[in-house]
Amino acid sequence: MKISRIKIKSYKTIKEIELSINDITTLIVGKNNIGKSNVLKSLELFFNNLSSKSKEAIIDKEDYRFNTERVEVRVTFDDINGQLNKLRERITQERSKRVNKENLYRFELLYLQFEALKSQRNKLEVVLEIKRRNNSKNFSINYNPTEPKLKKYRSLILKRDLLESIFPSEFVKLLNDKNIGWDFYKNVIVDETEEEFKITYRELTGEILKSDYKPQKTDVESLKTNVVQYLSETQRFLYVPAYRGEKEERNLILDRLFDIIIDDLITTRGVTKDYDTITDAIWGTGKYSNKQNIDSVISKRTESLIEKITKDSISSITGFEFDKPNKKEIRRGILKLMIGKPSLFLNDGVKTTFASKGTGIQSSFMITLMKALSEFEFINSTDILLVIEEPEAFTHPQLTREIMDLMLDVKESNTQFIIASHSPVVVNYVKARNVIRLAEICPKDKIKHTINAVNYDTNYTKEDWNLIDRIADVNLSEIVFADYVIFVEGEGDKAILELLFKELLPKTFHKLSIVSISGNYQIFKLLKLLQYFTIPWILVTDKDSFVEKTFEDEIKITLRNLDDFFTKYQISETFKESYTNVLNNHLVDKIISKNSIATGVKMGQLIKRINDIKDGVNEDLKSEIFKIISEKINDSFITDEDSVKIINSFNQKMLSNKIPLYSLESDLEGFIVNKETYKYTYSVYRKYYPEKADNFDAETNHFTEQEKIRYIRECIGSKTSMLKRIPNKAKTVKKPHIPIEIISDYLHSKDRNSNLLDVFPNLKILVSFLKEKI
């Protein structure tokens, strides 16, 4: 069984939190000190206490949340049907050889108990409660069998026990009969009187006085206790902490790793085929008492282990070996001989001890060693939960990628990973649905607490997740770590806003993540991702995304009307041959052309689809928003002051209605070129286009300052310059490096305006808004 859900209450910074866990890999992300380690530590608390036989809880005083009386950790195990299948296999294995009645009965009992506890959800929730008053612990299962299930369970146990008690020798024969099912006793017929039980099975009939029969405990609590005990034996929890650099921490991890080998070789009686050999050699009795037998087992196991670990480890490790102590008397020294505190020798071209390797190699090798050992010849029913803090610690990005490849190369494995990380490299290895984003709430006059920011109520389809996984890509690593995300159209917008916000929000800029989405309408593809992680965001774009120009009707050009088209629009005859060649292509039916002169305006897609972004926006509000943004749009000239006034009015309306869309008064070039930045713009333009700059000087000799500003905006690559095909301007539509260089030169100049909001006034509302949010 694997974990599918964790619920934690009153543990350190966690007041109450619930997390869904993927069956292979779950990644937990969030800011420093947000509580990622506390989630992992709560699991360690659960499993350490599960495996401990002490009645007193293993817990530190600091683990209790302030002013609370108890810690509670609920772990939901998934796929009870799968566990029933494993138990059936174990029962079959036990019956395939000479039957060990004790082992067989235990697995049969467990099968019947799991079947009784199985809910319709096919899950099992186990609850650990630790009380502060006396550090007492209690494990329970948060499900009571229904009366029909409990009745069936008790009936089967009674039938089995009665058949064995009344007919012991016949019962053993039935156990060893491979031709009948293991649950053959379900066909026993029981008749009960006040004084005795009478049974009938096939040709067998018999009775037993109730006073001579000792019934098994079949109460609900005994049933639950037995299942919890089984989980403690079959659930392995392995923890790799974030700090792995000091000798003490390394030794603790290595000691834990080698405990696994002891468990595998020594404590799994009746499971591992080498158990008898090892046991006889240790005690010097039995047919395997010859110490050469134990040497053979140890050598075989060690070679197998080395082969497994070398294969699964990072590529720079080509081999390793154990430095065993000298062999002494076999009876007293065998455990130390097999396990002890072996020294590791790594071979990455130079064979040296583990401790002498670089910190990054040590860190990464311990992770892959943990994985390899956790999968080393465990019994089929054992499940391993491998929890790793910061796999990127002490490693460079390429080594981190190699570690992630090794960890995630899991097919039909019992190993499950939960990883906590700050690394974008790690985030990009995991699908969005497998990422848990933690945040924090800090109510006034109250202690802050960790929350799960994931919205599990989204009910996304497989197609939704496929879309999210396709578009998230690198953006995901930026998005999940940020306090607030600003989406922009392109990399140029991103670079410029980063430069400006570093100065406008010096104390909180690091909490922002500015992400380019390569086109404003990509925001609609990102919405599901943002909703799932409940990420606060805003899209900053230019006015064109909210207002679309309309043009005359489409012109459908065919060979029949080609001459009329050229005459009507006075197009040079030199182009006719090209048009004719295209139309003569058998794959082309017609050419559709649109007039380049706008005849009006209409709502842009960001307004039309505003309900996808914010629920409850009615048509009246849409119309009001459009009316504001389209004011004076048909005027031949709008002053910069009027443009800023319109845009600010629009943005105020959007934000007051909690619509996360923000408009700049122009595209990138128009936004950064103004009275304050004009001379820096001209300097950069002349630097890259000296001849064009000479033409610009000649053309603008009698222009006003405002006219020069507008004209140079076109020259550095606005859409207008391509439309008008003006000879002295940039040949391509966009040259993002030019606006970036302009704004950088301006910000580093000595005579710049100290108040950037006076230079870029339509950022005032946005800056004020972000200050409130972060």
PDB file of C-alpha atoms in Angstrom, residues 509-736:
ATOM      1  CA  PHE A 509      10.777  42.834  -5.372  1.00  0.00           C
ATOM      2  CA  HIS A 510      12.265  39.440  -4.470  1.00  0.00           C
ATOM      3  CA  LYS A 511       8.750  38.210  -3.682  1.00  0.00           C
ATOM      4  CA  LEU A 512       7.598  38.903  -7.233  1.00  0.00           C
ATOM      5  CA  SER A 513       7.970  36.609 -10.177  1.00  0.00           C
ATOM      6  CA  ILE A 514       7.659  38.235 -13.604  1.00  0.00           C
ATOM      7  CA  VAL A 515       6.905  35.579 -16.204  1.00  0.00           C
ATOM      8  CA  SER A 516       6.811  35.902 -19.987  1.00  0.00           C
ATOM      9  CA  ILE A 517       4.015  33.853 -21.538  1.00  0.00           C
ATOM     10  CA  SER A 518       4.793  34.551 -25.222  1.00  0.00           C
ATOM     11  CA  GLY A 519       1.464  36.134 -26.076  1.00  0.00           C
ATOM     12  CA  ASN A 520      -1.250  37.615 -23.879  1.00  0.00           C
ATOM     13  CA  TYR A 521      -3.912  35.086 -24.808  1.00  0.00           C
ATOM     14  CA  GLN A 522      -1.742  32.301 -23.373  1.00  0.00           C
ATOM     15  CA  ILE A 523      -3.154  33.426 -20.020  1.00  0.00           C
ATOM     16  CA  PHE A 524      -6.335  31.467 -20.780  1.00  0.00           C
ATOM     17  CA  LYS A 525      -4.280  28.273 -21.019  1.00  0.00           C
ATOM     18  CA  LEU A 526      -2.613  29.044 -17.691  1.00  0.00           C
ATOM     19  CA  LEU A 527      -5.826  29.717 -15.777  1.00  0.00           C
ATOM     20  CA  LYS A 528      -6.378  26.142 -14.619  1.00  0.00           C
ATOM     21  CA  LEU A 529      -2.816  25.925 -13.347  1.00  0.00           C
ATOM     22  CA  LEU A 530      -3.199  29.206 -11.432  1.00  0.00           C
ATOM     23  CA  GLN A 531      -6.519  28.138  -9.961  1.00  0.00           C
ATOM     24  CA  TYR A 532      -5.110  24.784  -8.869  1.00  0.00           C
ATOM     25  CA  PHE A 533      -2.215  26.366  -6.965  1.00  0.00           C
ATOM     26  CA  THR A 534      -4.309  29.413  -5.891  1.00  0.00           C
ATOM     27  CA  ILE A 535      -1.495  31.646  -7.098  1.00  0.00           C
ATOM     28  CA  PRO A 536      -2.117  35.418  -6.900  1.00  0.00           C
ATOM     29  CA  TRP A 537      -1.355  36.972 -10.276  1.00  0.00           C
ATOM     30  CA  ILE A 538      -1.920  39.865 -12.650  1.00  0.00           C
ATOM     31  CA  LEU A 539      -1.397  40.197 -16.400  1.00  0.00           C
ATOM     32  CA  VAL A 540       0.291  43.426 -17.532  1.00  0.00           C
ATOM     33  CA  THR A 541      -0.160  44.116 -21.207  1.00  0.00           C
ATOM     34  CA  ASP A 542      -0.667  46.959 -23.652  1.00  0.00           C
ATOM     35  CA  LYS A 543      -3.910  48.596 -24.711  1.00  0.00           C
ATOM     36  CA  ASP A 544      -4.160  46.577 -27.947  1.00  0.00           C
ATOM     37  CA  SER A 545      -5.110  43.439 -26.009  1.00  0.00           C
ATOM     38  CA  PHE A 546      -8.301  45.082 -24.746  1.00  0.00           C
ATOM     39  CA  VAL A 547      -9.327  46.857 -27.960  1.00  0.00           C
ATOM     40  CA  GLU A 548      -9.343  45.356 -31.454  1.00  0.00           C
ATOM     41  CA  LYS A 549      -9.568  47.371 -34.648  1.00  0.00           C
ATOM     42  CA  THR A 550     -12.158  46.406 -37.247  1.00  0.00           C
ATOM     43  CA  PHE A 551     -11.518  46.455 -40.975  1.00  0.00           C
ATOM     44  CA  GLU A 552     -13.506  46.403 -44.177  1.00  0.00           C
ATOM     45  CA  ASP A 553     -14.960  43.128 -45.387  1.00  0.00           C
ATOM     46  CA  GLU A 554     -12.596  40.413 -46.522  1.00  0.00           C
ATOM     47  CA  ILE A 555     -11.607  40.413 -50.170  1.00  0.00           C
ATOM     48  CA  LYS A 556     -11.554  36.959 -51.749  1.00  0.00           C
ATOM     49  CA  ILE A 557      -9.062  36.982 -54.605  1.00  0.00           C
ATOM     50  CA  THR A 558      -9.311  34.429 -57.419  1.00  0.00           C
ATOM     51  CA  LEU A 559      -7.849  34.315 -60.942  1.00  0.00           C
ATOM     52  CA  ARG A 560     -11.199  35.615 -62.176  1.00  0.00           C
ATOM     53  CA  ASN A 561     -11.123  38.891 -60.184  1.00  0.00           C
ATOM     54  CA  LEU A 562      -7.333  39.325 -59.925  1.00  0.00           C
ATOM     55  CA  ASP A 563      -7.170  42.207 -62.449  1.00  0.00           C
ATOM     56  CA  ASP A 564     -10.001  44.070 -60.697  1.00  0.00           C
ATOM     57  CA  PHE A 565      -8.220  43.671 -57.362  1.00  0.00           C
ATOM     58  CA  PHE A 566      -4.941  45.154 -58.696  1.00  0.00           C
ATOM     59  CA  THR A 567      -6.801  48.039 -60.344  1.00  0.00           C
ATOM     60  CA  LYS A 568      -8.966  48.884 -57.305  1.00  0.00           C
ATOM     61  CA  TYR A 569      -6.067  48.976 -54.848  1.00  0.00           C
ATOM     62  CA  GLN A 570      -3.486  50.364 -57.278  1.00  0.00           C
ATOM     63  CA  ILE A 571      -1.013  47.562 -56.651  1.00  0.00           C
ATOM     64  CA  SER A 572       2.069  47.414 -58.873  1.00  0.00           C
ATOM     65  CA  GLU A 573       1.894  44.922 -61.760  1.00  0.00           C
ATOM     66  CA  THR A 574       5.229  43.486 -60.629  1.00  0.00           C
ATOM     67  CA  PHE A 575       3.360  41.530 -57.924  1.00  0.00           C
ATOM     68  CA  LYS A 576       0.773  40.002 -60.266  1.00  0.00           C
ATOM     69  CA  GLU A 577       2.996  37.105 -61.329  1.00  0.00           C
ATOM     70  CA  SER A 578       3.454  36.068 -57.703  1.00  0.00           C
ATOM     71  CA  TYR A 579      -0.288  36.152 -57.045  1.00  0.00           C
ATOM     72  CA  THR A 580      -0.930  34.169 -60.233  1.00  0.00           C
ATOM     73  CA  ASN A 581       1.592  31.480 -59.273  1.00  0.00           C
ATOM     74  CA  VAL A 582      -0.036  31.068 -55.871  1.00  0.00           C
ATOM     75  CA  LEU A 583      -3.546  30.826 -57.332  1.00  0.00           C
ATOM     76  CA  ASN A 584      -2.382  28.290 -59.897  1.00  0.00           C
ATOM     77  CA  ASN A 585      -1.272  25.959 -57.120  1.00  0.00           C
ATOM     78  CA  HIS A 586      -3.799  23.110 -57.046  1.00  0.00           C
ATOM     79  CA  LEU A 587      -3.852  23.263 -53.231  1.00  0.00           C
ATOM     80  CA  VAL A 588      -4.964  26.907 -53.200  1.00  0.00           C
ATOM     81  CA  ASP A 589      -8.585  27.842 -53.850  1.00  0.00           C
ATOM     82  CA  LYS A 590      -8.374  31.586 -53.208  1.00  0.00           C
ATOM     83  CA  ILE A 591      -6.392  34.288 -51.420  1.00  0.00           C
ATOM     84  CA  ILE A 592      -8.165  36.218 -48.661  1.00  0.00           C
ATOM     85  CA  SER A 593      -7.010  39.787 -48.079  1.00  0.00           C
ATOM     86  CA  LYS A 594      -8.044  42.422 -45.566  1.00  0.00           C
ATOM     87  CA  ASN A 595      -7.828  46.168 -45.883  1.00  0.00           C
ATOM     88  CA  SER A 596      -5.099  47.665 -43.688  1.00  0.00           C
ATOM     89  CA  ILE A 597      -7.165  50.747 -42.832  1.00  0.00           C
ATOM     90  CA  ALA A 598      -9.241  50.336 -39.655  1.00  0.00           C
ATOM     91  CA  THR A 599     -12.892  51.277 -39.870  1.00  0.00           C
ATOM     92  CA  GLY A 600     -13.755  50.990 -36.152  1.00  0.00           C
ATOM     93  CA  VAL A 601     -13.007  49.268 -32.833  1.00  0.00           C
ATOM     94  CA  LYS A 602     -14.464  46.380 -30.868  1.00  0.00           C
ATOM     95  CA  MET A 603     -13.844  44.547 -27.606  1.00  0.00           C
ATOM     96  CA  GLY A 604     -10.551  42.676 -27.468  1.00  0.00           C
ATOM     97  CA  GLN A 605     -10.348  39.043 -26.376  1.00  0.00           C
ATOM     98  CA  LEU A 606      -9.270  39.929 -22.845  1.00  0.00           C
ATOM     99  CA  ILE A 607     -12.566  41.760 -22.307  1.00  0.00           C
ATOM    100  CA  LYS A 608     -14.708  39.304 -24.264  1.00  0.00           C
ATOM    101  CA  ARG A 609     -13.426  36.364 -22.206  1.00  0.00           C
ATOM    102  CA  ILE A 610     -13.172  38.187 -18.903  1.00  0.00           C
ATOM    103  CA  ASN A 611     -15.583  35.709 -17.285  1.00  0.00           C
ATOM    104  CA  ASP A 612     -12.988  32.964 -17.753  1.00  0.00           C
ATOM    105  CA  ILE A 613     -10.720  35.003 -15.507  1.00  0.00           C
ATOM    106  CA  LYS A 614     -13.241  36.414 -13.011  1.00  0.00           C
ATOM    107  CA  ASP A 615     -16.662  34.954 -12.342  1.00  0.00           C
ATOM    108  CA  GLY A 616     -19.683  37.223 -12.144  1.00  0.00           C
ATOM    109  CA  VAL A 617     -18.670  39.966 -14.608  1.00  0.00           C
ATOM    110  CA  ASN A 618     -21.917  40.937 -16.334  1.00  0.00           C
ATOM    111  CA  GLU A 619     -22.346  42.478 -19.775  1.00  0.00           C
ATOM    112  CA  ASP A 620     -22.956  45.948 -18.330  1.00  0.00           C
ATOM    113  CA  LEU A 621     -19.563  45.927 -16.599  1.00  0.00           C
ATOM    114  CA  LYS A 622     -17.894  44.653 -19.779  1.00  0.00           C
ATOM    115  CA  SER A 623     -19.452  47.517 -21.746  1.00  0.00           C
ATOM    116  CA  GLU A 624     -18.370  50.040 -19.128  1.00  0.00           C
ATOM    117  CA  ILE A 625     -14.802  48.723 -19.179  1.00  0.00           C
ATOM    118  CA  PHE A 626     -14.709  48.831 -22.977  1.00  0.00           C
ATOM    119  CA  LYS A 627     -16.119  52.363 -23.031  1.00  0.00           C
ATOM    120  CA  ILE A 628     -13.313  53.569 -20.736  1.00  0.00           C
ATOM    121  CA  ILE A 629     -10.462  51.896 -22.660  1.00  0.00           C
ATOM    122  CA  SER A 630     -11.736  52.928 -26.103  1.00  0.00           C
ATOM    123  CA  GLU A 631     -12.221  56.610 -25.267  1.00  0.00           C
ATOM    124  CA  LYS A 632     -10.687  58.865 -27.955  1.00  0.00           C
ATOM    125  CA  ILE A 633      -9.284  55.835 -29.754  1.00  0.00           C
ATOM    126  CA  ASN A 634     -10.490  57.144 -33.114  1.00  0.00           C
ATOM    127  CA  ASP A 635      -8.986  60.588 -32.555  1.00  0.00           C
ATOM    128  CA  SER A 636      -6.110  61.385 -34.860  1.00  0.00           C
ATOM    129  CA  PHE A 637      -4.017  62.583 -31.918  1.00  0.00           C
ATOM    130  CA  ILE A 638      -4.168  61.796 -28.186  1.00  0.00           C
ATOM    131  CA  THR A 639      -1.798  63.529 -25.806  1.00  0.00           C
ATOM    132  CA  ASP A 640       0.307  61.401 -23.476  1.00  0.00           C
ATOM    133  CA  GLU A 641      -1.475  63.007 -20.538  1.00  0.00           C
ATOM    134  CA  ASP A 642      -4.897  61.989 -21.871  1.00  0.00           C
ATOM    135  CA  SER A 643      -3.637  58.506 -22.666  1.00  0.00           C
ATOM    136  CA  VAL A 644      -2.355  58.011 -19.112  1.00  0.00           C
ATOM    137  CA  LYS A 645      -5.602  59.376 -17.685  1.00  0.00           C
ATOM    138  CA  ILE A 646      -7.666  56.889 -19.739  1.00  0.00           C
ATOM    139  CA  ILE A 647      -5.440  53.969 -18.832  1.00  0.00           C
ATOM    140  CA  ASN A 648      -5.403  54.780 -15.121  1.00  0.00           C
ATOM    141  CA  SER A 649      -9.191  55.056 -15.093  1.00  0.00           C
ATOM    142  CA  PHE A 650      -9.414  51.674 -16.812  1.00  0.00           C
ATOM    143  CA  ASN A 651      -6.949  50.008 -14.413  1.00  0.00           C
ATOM    144  CA  GLN A 652      -8.690  51.430 -11.378  1.00  0.00           C
ATOM    145  CA  LYS A 653     -11.959  49.969 -12.621  1.00  0.00           C
ATOM    146  CA  MET A 654     -10.413  46.556 -13.234  1.00  0.00           C
ATOM    147  CA  LEU A 655      -8.674  46.275  -9.878  1.00  0.00           C
ATOM    148  CA  SER A 656     -11.642  47.589  -7.912  1.00  0.00           C
ATOM    149  CA  ASN A 657     -13.621  44.693  -9.410  1.00  0.00           C
ATOM    150  CA  LYS A 658     -10.787  42.256  -8.573  1.00  0.00           C
ATOM    151  CA  ILE A 659     -10.050  41.527 -12.227  1.00  0.00           C
ATOM    152  CA  PRO A 660      -6.292  40.731 -12.493  1.00  0.00           C
ATOM    153  CA  LEU A 661      -5.693  42.537 -15.805  1.00  0.00           C
ATOM    154  CA  TYR A 662      -3.618  45.704 -16.131  1.00  0.00           C
ATOM    155  CA  SER A 663      -3.022  47.882 -19.178  1.00  0.00           C
ATOM    156  CA  LEU A 664      -0.073  50.029 -20.185  1.00  0.00           C
ATOM    157  CA  GLU A 665      -0.827  52.991 -22.430  1.00  0.00           C
ATOM    158  CA  SER A 666       1.152  51.563 -25.325  1.00  0.00           C
ATOM    159  CA  ASP A 667       3.314  48.675 -26.461  1.00  0.00           C
ATOM    160  CA  LEU A 668       6.845  48.227 -25.149  1.00  0.00           C
ATOM    161  CA  GLU A 669       8.434  50.947 -27.252  1.00  0.00           C
ATOM    162  CA  GLY A 670       5.669  53.415 -26.562  1.00  0.00           C
ATOM    163  CA  PHE A 671       5.807  52.696 -22.851  1.00  0.00           C
ATOM    164  CA  ILE A 672       9.515  53.340 -22.321  1.00  0.00           C
ATOM    165  CA  VAL A 673      10.021  56.289 -24.712  1.00  0.00           C
ATOM    166  CA  ASN A 674       8.876  59.601 -23.246  1.00  0.00           C
ATOM    167  CA  LYS A 675      10.183  63.088 -22.500  1.00  0.00           C
ATOM    168  CA  GLU A 676      12.551  61.820 -19.783  1.00  0.00           C
ATOM    169  CA  THR A 677      14.023  58.938 -21.786  1.00  0.00           C
ATOM    170  CA  TYR A 678      14.066  60.550 -25.229  1.00  0.00           C
ATOM    171  CA  LYS A 679      17.784  61.438 -25.354  1.00  0.00           C
ATOM    172  CA  TYR A 680      18.758  57.901 -24.275  1.00  0.00           C
ATOM    173  CA  THR A 681      16.470  56.483 -26.949  1.00  0.00           C
ATOM    174  CA  TYR A 682      18.040  58.672 -29.606  1.00  0.00           C
ATOM    175  CA  SER A 683      21.538  57.701 -28.441  1.00  0.00           C
ATOM    176  CA  VAL A 684      20.782  53.974 -28.703  1.00  0.00           C
ATOM    177  CA  TYR A 685      19.062  54.429 -32.078  1.00  0.00           C
ATOM    178  CA  ARG A 686      22.084  56.262 -33.479  1.00  0.00           C
ATOM    179  CA  LYS A 687      24.388  53.611 -32.012  1.00  0.00           C
ATOM    180  CA  TYR A 688      22.716  50.795 -33.968  1.00  0.00           C
ATOM    181  CA  TYR A 689      21.381  52.714 -37.024  1.00  0.00           C
ATOM    182  CA  PRO A 690      23.657  55.734 -37.725  1.00  0.00           C
ATOM    183  CA  GLU A 691      22.447  56.267 -41.302  1.00  0.00           C
ATOM    184  CA  LYS A 692      18.808  55.994 -40.291  1.00  0.00           C
ATOM    185  CA  ALA A 693      19.477  58.415 -37.439  1.00  0.00           C
ATOM    186  CA  ASP A 694      20.791  60.949 -39.994  1.00  0.00           C
ATOM    187  CA  ASN A 695      17.535  60.561 -41.950  1.00  0.00           C
ATOM    188  CA  PHE A 696      15.590  60.916 -38.710  1.00  0.00           C
ATOM    189  CA  ASP A 697      17.375  64.228 -37.973  1.00  0.00           C
ATOM    190  CA  ALA A 698      16.567  65.567 -41.405  1.00  0.00           C
ATOM    191  CA  GLU A 699      12.898  64.531 -41.264  1.00  0.00           C
ATOM    192  CA  THR A 700      12.279  65.853 -37.751  1.00  0.00           C
ATOM    193  CA  ASN A 701      14.159  69.123 -38.076  1.00  0.00           C
ATOM    194  CA  HIS A 702      10.963  71.163 -37.582  1.00  0.00           C
ATOM    195  CA  PHE A 703       9.091  68.654 -35.336  1.00  0.00           C
ATOM    196  CA  THR A 704       7.937  69.556 -31.860  1.00  0.00           C
ATOM    197  CA  GLU A 705       9.331  67.567 -28.932  1.00  0.00           C
ATOM    198  CA  GLN A 706       6.173  65.479 -28.682  1.00  0.00           C
ATOM    199  CA  GLU A 707       6.233  64.758 -32.425  1.00  0.00           C
ATOM    200  CA  LYS A 708       9.856  63.596 -32.201  1.00  0.00           C
ATOM    201  CA  ILE A 709       8.992  61.287 -29.313  1.00  0.00           C
ATOM    202  CA  ARG A 710       6.155  59.705 -31.252  1.00  0.00           C
ATOM    203  CA  TYR A 711       8.227  59.357 -34.385  1.00  0.00           C
ATOM    204  CA  ILE A 712      11.220  57.708 -32.703  1.00  0.00           C
ATOM    205  CA  ARG A 713       8.889  55.180 -31.078  1.00  0.00           C
ATOM    206  CA  GLU A 714       8.059  54.023 -34.593  1.00  0.00           C
ATOM    207  CA  CYS A 715      11.701  53.990 -35.615  1.00  0.00           C
ATOM    208  CA  ILE A 716      12.853  51.578 -32.900  1.00  0.00           C
ATOM    209  CA  GLY A 717      10.439  48.888 -33.998  1.00  0.00           C
ATOM    210  CA  SER A 718       6.757  49.495 -33.290  1.00  0.00           C
ATOM    211  CA  LYS A 719       4.049  47.784 -35.291  1.00  0.00           C
ATOM    212  CA  THR A 720       3.338  51.052 -37.085  1.00  0.00           C
ATOM    213  CA  SER A 721       6.764  51.104 -38.708  1.00  0.00           C
ATOM    214  CA  MET A 722       6.157  47.746 -40.367  1.00  0.00           C
ATOM    215  CA  LEU A 723       2.676  48.765 -41.450  1.00  0.00           C
ATOM    216  CA  LYS A 724       3.806  52.000 -43.089  1.00  0.00           C
ATOM    217  CA  ARG A 725       7.041  50.502 -44.436  1.00  0.00           C
ATOM    218  CA  ILE A 726       8.942  53.716 -43.786  1.00  0.00           C
ATOM    219  CA  PRO A 727      12.456  53.359 -45.293  1.00  0.00           C
ATOM    220  CA  ASN A 728      14.532  54.877 -42.523  1.00  0.00           C
ATOM    221  CA  LYS A 729      13.127  52.728 -39.740  1.00  0.00           C
ATOM    222  CA  ALA A 730      14.025  49.338 -38.317  1.00  0.00           C
ATOM    223  CA  LYS A 731      13.550  46.510 -40.799  1.00  0.00           C
ATOM    224  CA  THR A 732      11.921  44.128 -38.322  1.00  0.00           C
ATOM    225  CA  VAL A 733       8.953  44.711 -36.073  1.00  0.00           C
ATOM    226  CA  LYS A 734      10.538  44.010 -32.699  1.00  0.00           C
ATOM    227  CA  LYS A 735      14.053  44.491 -31.361  1.00  0.00           C
ATOM    228  CA  PRO A 736      13.585  43.912 -27.607  1.00  0.00           C
TER     229      PRO A 736
END
